[in-house]
Amino acid sequence: MKHLTKLCSATLKKSAEKGGCGECQTSCQSACKTSCTVANQKCENKK
Amino acid sequence: MVHQFCFKGINIIVDTESGAVHIADEITYDLCEILTPPLFEACPEHAYKALSEKYGRYEVTDAYGELYSLYKAGELFSEEYKGPDSKIPLTGAPIKALCLHVSHDCNMRCGYCFAKTGDFGTGRNIMDFETAKRAIDFVIERSGKRRNIEIDFFGGEPLMAFDTVKKTVEYARGFEKKCDKVFRFTITTNGLLLDEENTDYINREMSNVVLSLDGRREINDKIRKTVNGEGTFDAIVPKMQRLVKLRNKNKDHYIRGTFTKENVDFCSDIEEMLSLGFRNLSMEPVVLKGKGPYPLSEAELPRIYEEYERLCDLLLSKENTDQEFLFFHFMIDLDQGPCILKRMRGCGAGFEYVAVTPEGDIYPCHQFVGHQEYKLGNLYQNTFDFALSDTFAGINLKTRSGCSECWAKYYCGGGCSASNLTVNGDTAKPYELGCKLERKRVECAIYLKARRMMG
């Protein structure tokens, strides 16, 4: 492509296939305690 | 849904539902802006017309071809994620994270304290070991098959209950092998009581430690005061420096500040933190209602946006230097972050995450403590309001007002019900200012990725 550069692929919907295990950190527990950002949590699913 | 923004000369296109993010040249950016799905193989005539003064027909056709190939690949104007709802806990979700209020007392009197100077309006009290023990028993029982259990020691000031902290850790560790659980302990402290003993203990046992410091001495000391009204900067900084210096690099820690209307120039506080030797940083907007010196309002937004942009510049300028640092809200992993189901559920308050008070009362999260109408139960009375918990479990991006239409929803997770309650008096009514700040932070985080990629 000459007009576009991909910064990130379309991975979100696919993540549902093995997702939902609930093992990742509660977002509010990490550093903020007042405001949410969920996307900076690490996935804990090793499957 | 597509969100486009130009940030410091970089044109960025976010396809919300697929998670794809693209950097575009000018013509493609302009063209994307006037397209609406569904797209077809041929570029629509209205697009040629709209761009005719700026670009030739051939150029537009060429750019359209690339946008159309993204569309066909499900990376542009992709359809809304529909499910599976069955994986989003709507009822009976396991509880796997506790905010343990080991101390409803505090040795500071901070001007913006949401905990009403430490006791949440419920009376000053220290959690005894028996209560903490019951809390651990409760989470083991309620966590079901969840293996990773999080316990955050919170307050008030948790180091005022250090004995309870130590006994609780020891007690919980005793279940790890027996129950196949992994306990991750964290602590959020103001640092005043840090000494050699508890510093070493925290660095050994806690997977994360959050140290509260607002940055510049004059900013910190104006708000974060001792009970006697004295500034705390000089007392806490050397203790925090010692803890960070001795801390294993594989374990997390954050220096966490709060900014208010008085320091919307919070980059100067970040710079102060850097000069003090701190590198893992978080700076949070205060959440307060009403007027007065601290609450943020729409009037401050342009200045705060500017400051987040300044923070991006600062962050980039420090990369590959000895002051390279992390900023919590900009650490978005675009490829390997949490799954979409986690992103839909958000913080988990009230169903997978609860707070426990020194009296053994259970609340949806630390910020709900003291709001009697949201009390979920009590460890001594063996009560737990499953219906209320299920109400929280039923909250997700699809049910939260305004989230379905928000491009940043999968980065944010739906915001904070407690902030909604604090500012709007309704857990379901979005705290709009918070939403705007979150969207700006996400734009900054994406821009930083783009800037690094482009070199």
Short mmCIF file of C-alpha atoms in Angstrom, two decimals, chain A residues 20-30 38 41-44, chain B residues 89 92-100 135-152 181-186 338 342 345-355 364 384 389:
data_model
loop_
_atom_site.label_atom_id
_atom_site.label_comp_id
_atom_site.label_asym_id
_atom_site.label_seq_id
_atom_site.Cartn_x
_atom_site.Cartn_y
_atom_site.Cartn_z
CA GLY A 20 -13.12 -14.30 28.59
CA CYS A 21 -11.01 -16.38 30.97
CA GLY A 22 -11.13 -13.60 33.57
CA GLU A 23 -7.57 -14.15 34.77
CA CYS A 24 -6.23 -10.72 33.85
CA GLN A 25 -5.81 -7.93 36.32
CA THR A 26 -8.72 -5.81 37.44
CA SER A 27 -7.99 -2.59 35.61
CA CYS A 28 -8.65 -0.31 38.52
CA GLN A 29 -6.21 -2.20 40.74
CA SER A 30 -3.12 -1.45 38.71
CA VAL A 38 -8.68 -1.31 30.16
CA GLN A 41 -3.82 -4.61 30.92
CA LYS A 42 -1.84 -7.69 29.99
CA CYS A 43 -3.60 -10.78 28.66
CA GLU A 44 -3.06 -13.67 31.07
CA PRO B 89 -20.76 -12.51 33.09
CA GLY B 92 -22.98 -15.13 39.30
CA ALA B 93 -19.48 -14.09 38.20
CA PRO B 94 -16.56 -15.28 40.35
CA ILE B 95 -15.02 -12.66 42.63
CA LYS B 96 -11.27 -12.63 42.19
CA ALA B 97 -10.07 -9.22 43.30
CA LEU B 98 -10.32 -7.51 46.66
CA CYS B 99 -9.59 -4.01 47.71
CA LEU B 100 -8.88 -4.59 51.36
CA ALA B 135 -12.02 -11.69 53.47
CA ILE B 136 -9.42 -14.15 52.19
CA ASP B 137 -11.74 -17.09 52.94
CA PHE B 138 -14.49 -15.24 51.09
CA VAL B 139 -12.42 -14.64 47.96
CA ILE B 140 -11.14 -18.21 47.89
CA GLU B 141 -14.67 -19.51 48.12
CA ARG B 142 -16.12 -17.02 45.62
CA SER B 143 -13.28 -17.12 43.06
CA GLY B 144 -14.32 -20.52 41.72
CA LYS B 145 -11.92 -21.61 39.00
CA ARG B 146 -10.15 -18.27 38.77
CA ARG B 147 -6.51 -18.84 39.61
CA ASN B 148 -5.09 -15.33 39.87
CA ILE B 149 -6.38 -13.55 42.93
CA GLU B 150 -5.58 -9.88 43.53
CA ILE B 151 -5.49 -8.29 46.93
CA ASP B 152 -4.83 -4.57 47.13
CA LYS B 181 -4.39 -20.05 43.54
CA VAL B 182 -1.82 -17.35 42.88
CA PHE B 183 -2.16 -14.34 45.14
CA ARG B 184 -0.93 -11.05 43.80
CA PHE B 185 -0.61 -8.48 46.53
CA THR B 186 -0.44 -4.79 45.88
CA PRO B 338 -6.83 -7.87 26.79
CA LYS B 342 -12.51 -8.01 29.05
CA ARG B 345 -16.73 -5.81 30.94
CA GLY B 346 -14.45 -3.00 32.08
CA CYS B 347 -13.37 -2.67 35.70
CA GLY B 348 -15.38 -5.54 37.15
CA ALA B 349 -16.55 -3.56 40.18
CA GLY B 350 -19.29 -5.27 42.15
CA PHE B 351 -19.01 -8.68 40.54
CA GLU B 352 -15.38 -9.72 40.12
CA TYR B 353 -13.86 -6.97 42.20
CA VAL B 354 -15.15 -5.82 45.60
CA ALA B 355 -13.92 -3.76 48.52
CA PRO B 364 -18.72 -2.89 44.84
CA PHE B 384 -24.07 -11.04 50.08
CA SER B 389 -23.90 -7.86 42.37
#
